[in-house]
Tab-separated table of C-alpha atoms and ligand atoms in Angstrom:
chain	number	residue	atom	x	y	z
A	1	MET	CA	1.264	2.776	-9.525
A	2	LYS	CA	2.808	3.946	-12.738
A	3	PHE	CA	1.978	7.903	-13.647
A	4	HIS	CA	2.215	8.898	-16.912
A	5	VAL	CA	3.494	12.691	-17.821
A	6	LEU	CA	2.213	14.546	-21.002
A	7	THR	CA	4.082	17.332	-21.462
A	8	LEU	CA	6.415	19.740	-23.380
A	9	PHE	CA	9.506	18.984	-21.610
A	10	PRO	CA	10.132	15.199	-20.756
A	11	GLU	CA	13.338	16.246	-19.424
A	12	MET	CA	12.333	18.239	-16.904
A	13	ILE	CA	10.575	15.515	-15.636
A	14	VAL	CA	12.527	13.102	-15.520
A	15	GLN	CA	15.971	14.806	-14.707
A	16	GLY	CA	13.835	17.109	-11.257
A	17	LEU	CA	12.932	13.557	-10.163
A	18	SER	CA	14.883	11.074	-11.443
A	19	PRO	CA	18.237	11.833	-8.505
A	20	SER	CA	15.871	11.585	-5.911
A	21	ILE	CA	13.973	9.267	-3.803
A	22	ILE	CA	11.513	8.667	-6.237
A	23	GLY	CA	13.755	8.130	-8.985
A	24	LYS	CA	15.199	5.302	-7.118
A	25	ALA	CA	11.903	3.486	-6.850
A	26	VAL	CA	11.456	3.370	-10.323
A	27	GLU	CA	15.129	1.743	-11.126
A	28	LYS	CA	14.184	-0.463	-8.157
A	29	ASN	CA	10.725	-0.741	-10.469
A	30	ILE	CA	8.225	-0.250	-7.134
A	31	ILE	CA	6.862	2.765	-9.481
A	32	ALA	CA	7.354	3.684	-12.905
A	33	LEU	CA	7.103	6.764	-14.465
A	34	ASP	CA	6.574	7.736	-18.260
A	35	ALA	CA	7.244	11.838	-19.613
A	36	VAL	CA	5.267	11.364	-22.480
A	37	ASN	CA	6.274	14.560	-25.283
A	38	ILE	CA	2.911	15.880	-27.348
A	39	ARG	CA	5.325	17.652	-29.263
A	40	ASP	CA	5.513	14.360	-30.680
A	41	TYR	CA	2.210	13.839	-31.648
A	42	THR	CA	1.339	16.698	-33.617
A	43	LEU	CA	0.621	16.391	-36.938
A	44	GLU	CA	2.042	20.173	-37.847
A	45	ARG	CA	4.700	20.265	-39.909
A	46	HIS	CA	7.942	21.431	-37.834
A	47	GLY	CA	6.638	20.230	-34.394
A	48	LYS	CA	3.655	23.306	-33.604
A	49	VAL	CA	1.312	22.153	-31.080
A	50	ASP	CA	0.203	26.183	-30.211
A	51	ASP	CA	-1.941	28.402	-31.925
A	52	ALA	CA	-3.893	31.563	-31.028
A	53	PRO	CA	-7.155	31.517	-29.300
A	54	TYR	CA	-10.166	31.801	-30.791
A	55	GLY	CA	-11.944	35.578	-30.250
A	56	GLY	CA	-8.469	37.524	-29.861
A	57	GLY	CA	-6.268	38.124	-26.399
A	58	ALA	CA	-3.128	37.589	-25.128
A	59	GLY	CA	-0.812	34.419	-25.678
A	60	MET	CA	-1.421	31.117	-27.618
A	61	LEU	CA	-3.334	27.523	-26.677
A	62	MET	CA	-1.862	24.031	-26.465
A	63	GLN	CA	-3.815	22.545	-29.366
A	64	ALA	CA	-6.732	19.422	-28.893
A	65	GLN	CA	-5.266	16.913	-31.324
A	66	PRO	CA	-1.729	17.214	-29.842
A	67	VAL	CA	-2.916	16.863	-26.433
A	68	TYR	CA	-5.340	14.007	-27.248
A	69	ASP	CA	-3.152	11.798	-29.694
A	70	ALA	CA	-0.366	11.601	-27.062
A	71	TYR	CA	-3.623	10.951	-24.289
A	72	ARG	CA	-4.926	8.106	-26.811
A	73	ALA	CA	-0.649	7.079	-27.624
A	74	VAL	CA	-0.802	6.539	-23.235
A	75	ALA	CA	-4.586	5.374	-22.345
A	76	GLY	CA	-5.608	3.079	-25.517
A	77	ASP	CA	-9.015	1.716	-24.649
A	78	ARG	CA	-8.585	2.343	-21.114
A	79	LYS	CA	-10.599	4.684	-18.471
A	80	ILE	CA	-7.569	5.988	-16.163
A	81	ARG	CA	-7.444	8.724	-13.650
A	82	THR	CA	-6.594	12.047	-16.073
A	83	VAL	CA	-5.394	15.180	-13.830
A	84	TYR	CA	-4.687	18.327	-15.212
A	85	LEU	CA	-2.595	20.940	-13.547
A	86	THR	CA	-3.734	24.405	-13.097
A	87	PRO	CA	-4.376	27.089	-10.477
A	88	GLN	CA	-7.954	27.056	-11.117
A	89	GLY	CA	-7.750	22.711	-10.022
A	90	ARG	CA	-9.001	21.557	-6.855
A	91	ARG	CA	-6.118	22.384	-3.923
A	92	PHE	CA	-3.725	19.566	-3.680
A	93	ASP	CA	-3.464	17.995	-0.143
A	94	GLN	CA	-2.432	15.523	1.547
A	95	LYS	CA	-5.933	13.496	1.332
A	96	MET	CA	-5.674	13.658	-2.533
A	97	ALA	CA	-2.242	12.323	-2.435
A	98	ARG	CA	-3.722	9.659	0.025
A	99	GLU	CA	-6.430	8.808	-2.573
A	100	PHE	CA	-4.855	9.472	-6.292
A	101	ALA	CA	-2.231	6.217	-4.172
A	102	GLY	CA	-5.100	3.867	-4.977
A	103	GLU	CA	-4.934	3.959	-8.593
A	104	LYS	CA	-2.984	1.565	-10.054
A	105	GLU	CA	-1.759	4.316	-12.797
A	106	MET	CA	-2.705	8.008	-12.988
A	107	ILE	CA	-1.735	10.427	-16.318
A	108	LEU	CA	-0.992	13.793	-14.935
A	109	LEU	CA	-1.385	16.603	-17.822
A	110	CYS	CA	0.834	19.691	-18.629
A	111	GLY	CA	-0.833	22.979	-20.039
A	112	HIS	CA	2.106	25.495	-20.901
A	113	TYR	CA	0.944	28.942	-22.678
A	114	GLU	CA	-2.053	30.342	-22.079
A	115	GLY	CA	-3.488	27.188	-21.248
A	116	ILE	CA	-4.946	24.414	-23.176
A	117	ASP	CA	-8.344	24.109	-25.493
A	118	GLU	CA	-11.197	22.861	-23.698
A	119	ARG	CA	-12.540	20.840	-25.886
A	120	VAL	CA	-9.972	18.338	-25.186
A	121	LEU	CA	-9.896	18.753	-21.740
A	122	GLU	CA	-13.298	18.068	-21.585
A	123	GLU	CA	-12.766	14.636	-23.474
A	124	ILE	CA	-10.413	13.419	-21.313
A	125	VAL	CA	-9.033	14.924	-17.753
A	126	THR	CA	-11.585	13.743	-14.609
A	127	ASP	CA	-9.533	16.115	-11.848
A	128	TYR	CA	-8.305	19.582	-12.457
A	129	VAL	CA	-5.701	19.914	-9.103
A	130	SER	CA	-4.172	23.158	-8.025
A	131	VAL	CA	-0.973	23.123	-6.298
A	132	GLY	CA	-1.137	27.080	-5.097
A	133	ASP	CA	-2.253	30.419	-5.407
A	134	TYR	CA	0.014	31.361	-7.404
A	135	VAL	CA	0.928	30.998	-11.157
A	136	LEU	CA	3.413	28.884	-12.717
A	137	THR	CA	5.029	28.924	-15.905
A	138	GLY	CA	3.618	25.570	-16.860
A	139	GLY	CA	2.642	22.671	-14.991
A	140	GLU	CA	5.668	20.322	-15.171
A	141	LEU	CA	6.230	22.215	-11.287
A	142	ALA	CA	3.150	21.039	-10.258
A	143	ALA	CA	2.968	17.675	-11.852
A	144	MET	CA	6.519	16.343	-10.367
A	145	VAL	CA	5.243	18.499	-6.735
A	146	VAL	CA	2.029	15.746	-7.321
A	147	ILE	CA	4.136	12.481	-8.293
A	148	ASP	CA	6.567	12.947	-5.098
A	149	ALA	CA	3.396	12.943	-2.803
A	150	VAL	CA	1.813	10.465	-3.742
A	151	ALA	CA	4.919	8.098	-4.783
A	152	ARG	CA	6.032	8.144	-0.747
A	153	LEU	CA	3.031	6.969	-0.238
A	154	VAL	CA	3.276	4.043	-2.553
A	155	PRO	CA	4.522	1.134	-0.152
A	156	GLY	CA	8.272	0.138	0.034
A	157	VAL	CA	9.542	3.243	-1.920
A	158	LEU	CA	10.724	4.986	1.178
A	159	GLY	CA	12.278	1.709	1.376
A	160	ASN	CA	12.956	2.117	5.691
A	161	GLY	CA	9.771	0.489	6.749
A	162	ALA	CA	8.597	4.102	7.335
A	163	SER	CA	4.983	3.898	6.538
A	164	ALA	CA	2.571	7.344	5.722
A	165	GLN	CA	0.450	5.862	8.695
A	166	GLU	CA	2.694	6.238	11.559
A	167	GLU	CA	3.910	9.477	9.452
A	168	SER	CA	0.885	11.270	9.477
A	169	PHE	CA	0.571	10.970	13.092
A	170	HIS	CA	2.661	14.222	14.725
A	171	ASN	CA	0.969	17.300	15.758
A	172	ASP	CA	1.172	20.727	14.977
A	173	LEU	CA	4.512	21.284	16.222
A	174	LEU	CA	7.390	22.809	14.564
A	175	GLU	CA	10.534	20.173	14.682
A	176	TYR	CA	12.633	19.994	16.881
A	177	PRO	CA	16.264	20.826	16.414
A	178	GLN	CA	18.640	18.158	15.307
A	179	TYR	CA	22.326	17.704	15.809
A	180	SER	CA	24.682	15.002	13.690
A	181	ARG	CA	28.559	13.982	14.009
A	182	PRO	CA	31.157	15.979	14.938
A	183	GLU	CA	30.150	16.013	18.389
A	184	VAL	CA	31.848	19.806	18.569
A	185	TRP	CA	31.485	22.041	15.810
A	186	MET	CA	33.443	25.586	15.762
A	187	GLY	CA	33.639	25.418	19.436
A	188	LYS	CA	29.514	24.175	19.679
A	189	SER	CA	29.119	20.929	21.181
A	190	VAL	CA	25.494	18.898	20.803
A	191	PRO	CA	23.091	18.995	23.694
A	192	SER	CA	24.394	16.726	26.338
A	193	VAL	CA	20.843	14.854	26.602
A	194	LEU	CA	21.199	13.413	22.633
A	195	LEU	CA	24.171	11.457	24.166
A	196	SER	CA	22.681	10.048	26.486
A	197	GLY	CA	21.253	7.042	25.283
A	198	ASN	CA	18.247	7.679	27.279
A	199	HIS	CA	15.230	7.284	25.056
A	200	LYS	CA	12.968	8.979	27.348
A	201	GLU	CA	14.977	12.153	27.930
A	202	VAL	CA	15.267	12.790	24.563
A	203	GLU	CA	12.003	12.282	23.996
A	204	LYS	CA	11.086	14.746	26.638
A	205	TRP	CA	14.027	17.166	25.375
A	206	ARG	CA	12.679	17.362	21.601
A	207	LEU	CA	8.900	17.617	22.956
A	208	GLU	CA	10.306	20.374	24.581
A	209	GLN	CA	12.302	22.106	22.303
A	210	SER	CA	10.220	21.323	19.344
A	211	VAL	CA	6.743	23.465	22.044
A	212	GLU	CA	9.636	26.356	22.404
A	213	ARG	CA	10.252	27.039	19.224
A	214	THR	CA	6.743	26.802	18.344
A	215	ARG	CA	5.966	29.153	20.980
A	216	THR	CA	8.380	31.722	19.359
A	217	LEU	CA	8.305	31.406	15.732
A	218	ARG	CA	4.889	30.663	15.239
A	219	PRO	CA	2.427	32.266	17.702
A	220	ASP	CA	-0.582	31.018	15.983
A	221	LEU	CA	0.229	27.474	15.804
A	222	TYR	CA	1.676	27.850	19.774
A	223	ARG	CA	-1.995	28.856	20.028
A	224	ARG	CA	-4.003	25.710	18.700
A	225	TYR	CA	-1.511	23.644	19.787
A	226	GLU	CA	-1.887	25.386	23.665
A	227	GLN	CA	-6.078	24.868	23.087
A	228	ARG	CA	-5.627	21.232	22.310
A	229	GLN	CA	-3.430	20.150	25.430
A	230	ARG	CA	-5.961	21.783	27.202
A	231	LEU	CA	-8.581	20.392	25.884
A	232	ILE	CA	-7.133	16.698	25.796
A	233	GLY	CA	-6.141	17.625	30.116
A	234	ARG	CA	-10.108	18.049	30.510
A	235	LEU	CA	-11.276	14.776	28.162
A	236	SER	CA	-8.865	12.942	30.265
A	237	LYS	CA	-10.622	13.196	33.065
A	238	ASP	CA	-13.440	10.633	31.350
A	239	LYS	CA	-11.022	8.552	29.400
A	240	ARG	CA	-12.946	5.243	28.828
A	241	ASN	CA	-15.731	7.563	26.795
A	242	GLN	CA	-13.688	10.681	25.145
A	243	ILE	CA	-10.680	8.560	24.091
A	244	PRO	CA	-11.143	8.833	21.032
A	245	LEU	CA	-11.373	12.829	20.671
A	246	MET	CA	-8.181	12.682	22.914
A	247	GLU	CA	-6.308	10.084	20.232
A	248	CYS	CA	-7.263	12.073	17.244
A	249	LEU	CA	-5.982	15.678	19.250
A	250	ALA	CA	-2.986	14.500	20.835
A	251	GLY	CA	-2.647	13.006	16.900
A	252	GLY	CA	-2.453	16.646	15.293
A	253	GLN	CA	-5.298	15.526	12.966
A	254	GLY	CA	-8.364	16.744	14.929
A	255	ARG	CA	-9.455	20.503	14.206
A	256	ILE	CA	-11.275	21.595	16.894
A	257	VAL	CA	-14.507	23.369	15.227
A	258	GLY	CA	-16.107	24.507	18.522
A	259	THR	CA	-16.908	24.416	22.019
A	260	VAL	CA	-19.421	25.396	24.630
A	261	GLY	CA	-18.530	25.128	28.477
A	262	GLU	CA	-17.625	21.559	28.316
A	263	ASP	CA	-18.821	20.488	25.419
A	264	VAL	CA	-16.908	19.834	21.931
A	265	ALA	CA	-16.368	19.049	17.878
A	266	VAL	CA	-13.579	18.192	16.751
A	267	TYR	CA	-12.848	17.245	12.698
A	268	HIS	CA	-11.108	14.550	12.013
A	269	ARG	CA	-9.429	16.287	8.327
A	270	GLU	CA	-7.914	12.682	7.423
A	271	SER	CA	-11.608	10.487	7.699
A	272	GLY	CA	-13.610	13.213	7.384
A	273	VAL	CA	-15.585	12.131	10.873
A	274	CYS	CA	-16.863	14.506	13.080
A	275	MET	CA	-17.063	13.710	16.565
A	276	ILE	CA	-18.687	15.454	18.729
A	277	LYS	CA	-19.260	15.408	23.109
A	278	ALA	CA	-22.506	16.946	23.929
A	279	SER	CA	-23.887	17.101	27.595
A	280	SER	CA	-27.560	18.586	26.276
A	281	ALA	CA	-29.010	18.883	23.077
A	282	GLU	CA	-28.469	22.394	23.314
A	283	ASN	CA	-24.987	22.010	22.535
A	284	GLY	CA	-24.972	19.467	20.313
A	285	ARG	CA	-27.851	20.910	18.156
A	286	TYR	CA	-24.999	24.038	18.363
A	287	LEU	CA	-21.620	22.133	17.862
A	288	LEU	CA	-23.494	20.681	14.903
A	289	GLY	CA	-24.156	23.970	13.538
A	290	VAL	CA	-20.373	24.893	13.223
A	291	CYS	CA	-19.154	20.979	12.074
A	292	PRO	CA	-17.746	21.714	8.304
A	293	GLN	CA	-20.069	20.505	5.715
A	294	GLU	CA	-17.950	18.240	4.251
A	295	ALA	CA	-18.284	15.765	7.176
A	296	ARG	CA	-19.172	12.567	5.835
A	297	ARG	CA	-19.738	11.056	9.595
A	298	TYR	CA	-20.544	11.106	13.232
A	299	LEU	CA	-19.116	9.624	16.168
A	300	VAL	CA	-21.413	10.425	19.342
A	301	SER	CA	-21.939	9.068	22.378
A	302	ARG	CA	-26.267	10.291	23.658
A	303	ASP	CA	-29.740	9.060	22.345
A	304	PHE	CA	-30.203	12.298	21.615
A	305	MET	CA	-26.849	13.504	19.308
A	306	ARG	CA	-27.857	10.287	17.639
A	307	ASN	CA	-31.708	11.292	17.464
A	308	LEU	CA	-31.254	14.925	16.534
A	309	LEU	CA	-28.306	13.464	13.545
A	310	LEU	CA	-31.106	11.008	12.452
A	311	GLU	CA	-33.243	14.200	12.173
A	312	ARG	CA	-31.300	15.795	9.595
A	313	GLY	CA	-31.385	12.963	7.567
A	314	TYR	CA	-28.384	10.770	8.506
A	315	ARG	CA	-28.055	7.332	8.696
A	316	GLU	CA	-27.583	4.838	11.024
A	317	LEU	CA	-24.401	3.231	10.360
A	318	LEU	CA	-23.306	1.779	13.971
A	319	VAL	CA	-24.298	1.348	17.151
A	320	CYS	CA	-21.469	-0.061	19.711
A	321	ARG	CA	-19.486	-0.401	22.584
A	322	GLN	CA	-15.793	1.248	22.823
A	323	PHE	CA	-12.347	-0.324	24.882
A	324	LEU	CA	-9.518	0.724	24.962
A	325	TYR	CA	-5.842	-0.740	26.045
A	326	THR	CA	-5.034	1.663	28.786
A	327	ARG	CA	-1.623	-0.014	30.076
A	328	LYS	CA	2.133	0.244	27.560
A	329	VAL	CA	3.204	-2.777	27.857
A	330	PRO	CA	2.354	-4.829	24.626
A	331	LEU	CA	-0.012	-7.685	24.017
A	332	PRO	CA	1.721	-11.313	23.514
A	333	VAL	CA	1.278	-12.034	20.086
A	334	ARG	CA	1.370	-16.263	19.242
A	335	HIS	CA	0.927	-16.308	15.957
A	336	LYS	CA	4.745	-15.552	14.231
A	337	ASP	CA	3.739	-14.732	10.665
A	338	ILE	CA	2.015	-11.380	10.309
A	339	ARG	CA	2.522	-8.325	8.316
A	340	ARG	CA	2.115	-5.112	6.469
A	341	LEU	CA	-0.509	-5.321	3.952
A	342	ASP	CA	0.179	-3.634	0.271
A	343	ALA	CA	-2.333	-2.725	-2.285
A	344	GLU	CA	-1.286	-5.778	-3.955
A	345	SER	CA	-2.722	-7.300	-0.962
A	346	LEU	CA	-6.705	-5.765	-2.568
A	347	SER	CA	-7.297	-9.160	-4.211
A	348	CYS	CA	-6.345	-11.562	-1.452
A	349	ILE	CA	-8.264	-9.825	1.366
A	350	ILE	CA	-11.823	-9.269	-0.774
A	351	ALA	CA	-11.794	-13.081	-2.121
A	352	LEU	CA	-11.365	-14.078	2.268
A	353	CYS	CA	-13.889	-11.730	3.660
A	354	GLY	CA	-16.662	-10.561	0.276
A	355	MET	CA	-16.639	-7.741	-1.431
A	356	GLN	CA	-17.843	-5.392	1.411
A	357	ASN	CA	-16.318	-1.484	1.962
A	358	ARG	CA	-13.695	-2.462	-0.953
A	359	ALA	CA	-13.345	0.796	-1.820
A	360	TYR	CA	-12.444	1.264	2.196
A	361	LEU	CA	-10.349	-1.291	2.350
A	362	LYS	CA	-7.992	-0.233	-1.000
A	363	GLU	CA	-7.556	3.194	0.945
A	364	ARG	CA	-6.848	1.704	4.554
A	365	LEU	CA	-3.948	-0.469	2.550
A	366	CYS	CA	-2.478	2.389	0.553
A	367	ALA	CA	-1.986	3.863	3.966
A	368	GLY	CA	-0.347	0.881	4.984
A	369	ALA	CA	-2.888	0.875	7.766
A	370	LEU	CA	-3.949	-2.705	7.241
A	371	TYR	CA	-1.736	-5.678	8.545
A	372	GLY	CA	-2.044	-10.029	7.621
A	373	ALA	CA	-1.851	-13.350	9.377
A	374	PHE	CA	-0.391	-15.691	6.650
A	375	VAL	CA	-0.232	-20.115	7.077
A	376	GLU	CA	1.668	-21.118	4.800
A	377	ASP	CA	1.451	-18.073	2.705
A	378	ARG	CA	-2.280	-18.239	1.884
A	379	LEU	CA	-3.627	-14.961	4.091
A	380	VAL	CA	-5.680	-15.983	6.668
A	381	GLY	CA	-7.700	-13.194	8.432
A	382	PHE	CA	-6.639	-9.065	9.001
A	383	ALA	CA	-6.798	-6.358	10.965
A	384	GLY	CA	-6.271	-2.764	11.046
A	385	VAL	CA	-6.537	1.475	12.213
A	386	HIS	CA	-9.388	2.749	10.796
A	387	ALA	CA	-9.040	6.131	8.965
A	388	ALA	CA	-10.371	7.963	12.230
A	389	GLY	CA	-8.055	6.497	14.326
A	390	GLY	CA	-9.336	3.130	15.984
A	391	VAL	CA	-8.379	-0.309	15.891
A	392	GLY	CA	-10.580	-2.681	13.746
A	393	MET	CA	-11.445	-4.136	10.755
A	394	LEU	CA	-10.697	-7.509	12.187
A	395	TYR	CA	-11.559	-10.617	10.286
A	396	VAL	CA	-10.489	-14.362	10.398
A	397	ALA	CA	-11.269	-16.942	7.608
A	398	GLU	CA	-14.152	-19.338	9.021
A	399	ASP	CA	-11.862	-22.357	9.154
A	400	PHE	CA	-8.741	-20.299	11.079
A	401	ARG	CA	-11.602	-18.944	13.526
A	402	GLY	CA	-11.300	-19.821	17.472
A	403	ASN	CA	-7.443	-20.751	17.299
A	404	GLY	CA	-5.997	-17.069	18.486
A	405	VAL	CA	-5.468	-15.889	15.228
A	406	GLY	CA	-7.737	-12.514	16.241
A	407	ALA	CA	-6.687	-12.631	19.006
A	408	SER	CA	-2.842	-12.210	17.842
A	409	LEU	CA	-4.275	-10.059	14.682
A	410	GLU	CA	-5.775	-8.082	16.870
A	411	SER	CA	-2.839	-7.435	19.357
A	412	TYR	CA	-0.484	-6.514	16.724
A	413	VAL	CA	-2.163	-3.900	15.834
A	414	ILE	CA	-2.340	-2.981	19.615
A	415	ASN	CA	0.992	-2.887	19.669
A	416	ARG	CA	1.800	-0.965	16.611
A	417	MET	CA	0.168	1.782	18.090
A	418	LEU	CA	1.830	1.732	21.711
A	419	GLU	CA	4.950	2.053	19.550
A	420	ARG	CA	3.422	5.113	18.394
A	421	GLY	CA	2.485	6.579	21.537
A	422	HIS	CA	-0.958	6.243	21.134
A	423	ILE	CA	-3.528	4.391	23.385
A	424	PRO	CA	-5.540	1.734	21.199
A	425	TYR	CA	-8.904	2.115	21.495
A	426	GLY	CA	-12.029	0.373	19.215
A	427	HIS	CA	-15.540	0.061	18.536
A	428	VAL	CA	-17.885	-3.077	18.962
A	429	GLU	CA	-21.303	-3.911	18.017
A	430	PRO	CA	-22.552	-5.820	20.948
A	431	CYS	CA	-24.183	-8.437	19.230
A	432	ARG	CA	-20.497	-9.872	18.370
A	433	GLU	CA	-19.713	-11.566	20.618
A	434	ALA	CA	-16.808	-13.206	20.293
A	435	ALA	CA	-15.519	-10.071	19.628
A	436	LEU	CA	-16.743	-8.640	22.987
A	437	ARG	CA	-15.384	-12.273	24.933
A	438	LEU	CA	-11.780	-10.743	22.472
A	439	GLN	CA	-11.599	-7.384	24.582
A	440	GLU	CA	-12.580	-8.840	27.248
A	441	LYS	CA	-9.114	-11.932	26.800
A	442	LEU	CA	-7.156	-9.346	25.900
A	443	GLY	CA	-7.976	-7.128	28.758
A	444	LEU	CA	-9.255	-4.031	27.366
A	445	TYR	CA	-11.591	-1.831	29.594
A	446	GLN	CA	-15.569	-0.811	28.064
A	447	ALA	CA	-16.505	2.372	28.058
A	448	GLY	CA	-19.940	2.739	29.783
A	449	ASP	CA	-21.570	4.916	27.029
A	450	THR	CA	-23.073	3.429	24.034
A	451	PHE	CA	-21.177	5.286	20.677
A	452	TYR	CA	-22.979	5.888	17.282
A	453	TRP	CA	-21.839	6.389	14.003
A	454	LEU	CA	-23.938	7.790	11.082
A	455	GLU	CA	-23.164	8.519	7.393
A	456	LYS	CA	-24.813	11.059	5.694
A	457	GLN	CA	-26.809	9.737	2.724
A	458	GLU	CA	-25.925	10.903	-0.586
B	1	ADE	N1	0.022	25.380	-13.824
B	1	ADE	C1	0.641	26.751	-13.435
B	1	ADE	N2	0.371	27.046	-12.579
B	1	ADE	C2	-0.236	26.040	-11.545
B	1	ADE	C3	-0.831	26.022	-10.330
B	1	ADE	N3	-0.321	26.754	-9.014
B	1	ADE	N4	-1.166	24.477	-9.896
B	1	ADE	C4	-0.651	23.884	-10.711
B	1	ADE	N5	-0.755	23.778	-12.028
B	1	ADE	C5	-0.214	24.992	-12.382
């Protein structure tokens, strides 16, 4: 991925980022950073790039011409996503970072003085982005924040095989305390459990520390954590049916948007999916009313919920059965060449399965959530983890079906989920007989309910 930064202070960008992990990724050509000095493009003598605003008022404005010429020098006739950093923009968050990470190239435009002539912004900017509700002296620090957050999602940048997918499975507890050598410093010893070599005990201790820290330092977060744990406990009585809600809550990505009696609606931020458990149409109607406007999809499990959504103009995407893997032991994987895929694999995936869901597959690739099976370096199948947490997207090339590639791929993804402490689950349409047989063969349990995915019609 290539970042072009249009700025009056290119050295700030280069020097600010080069000592970090981002700088290392630039050295290794995993990403590219191109800081362009807008001043190099002014037609004014003495390098002037600003002038007073028409209509009067304090301060100076950056003029349209040098900004436009710097932009054209980078973009030529190509259409490149161009972000203007401004406190008036949309608030930057992890979801936006993920979206930007799907681009091959992007331009970041840094303003100064009182801003930039509106006409050039209208001409070139695709996104107005703010890094927070405060005013900086220029866009450079904001551009660096965006580059750092986006670049670390590009496969290979974090180096040690860690992926954004893994890291995003935290919950909203504070970090536990960490210790390094020496074992005793200023008379203070490292807690003995950390030296025990017992991973289970270490994990338990770390969770306890996180919970305790959160309780004392962030009572607001702690209340949310407690409410969530209580809800997970209640849902676990009907685990086979409620696993998507439980997983979404346990991963810390689900926000409880409403409860009524034993019923609940949870919004999964990253995927824009609302999951609702409702035991009556009345409760369902109430919970639908409190779901956020931006929810794009719904996962529900009762006919009346499906009908309520259809009445509201939602489109049915899938009717499916739900399967879950409740054991902790990893499944055997017979096919030996399975690897995590990256954004570069998109063309191979499209060649394999056609053009459906191109944007979604690209987003999942960028999240490091897709795995491919290879035969002599040819991609012959893939599977992965959906944005909302389910295992799926299984596809195997026709000439490789029936010889265990699909089973290996699904097992491989299930094993990755187990490593991260999840209970793997997935959805299968009843008409897909081979996929149903595969779930049975791998030892997954089927839930009693039928599940419906519905989508907002644009
Ligand atoms: N430029 C000045 N302040 C900013 C902010 N808060 N976010 C993005 N760009 C900015």
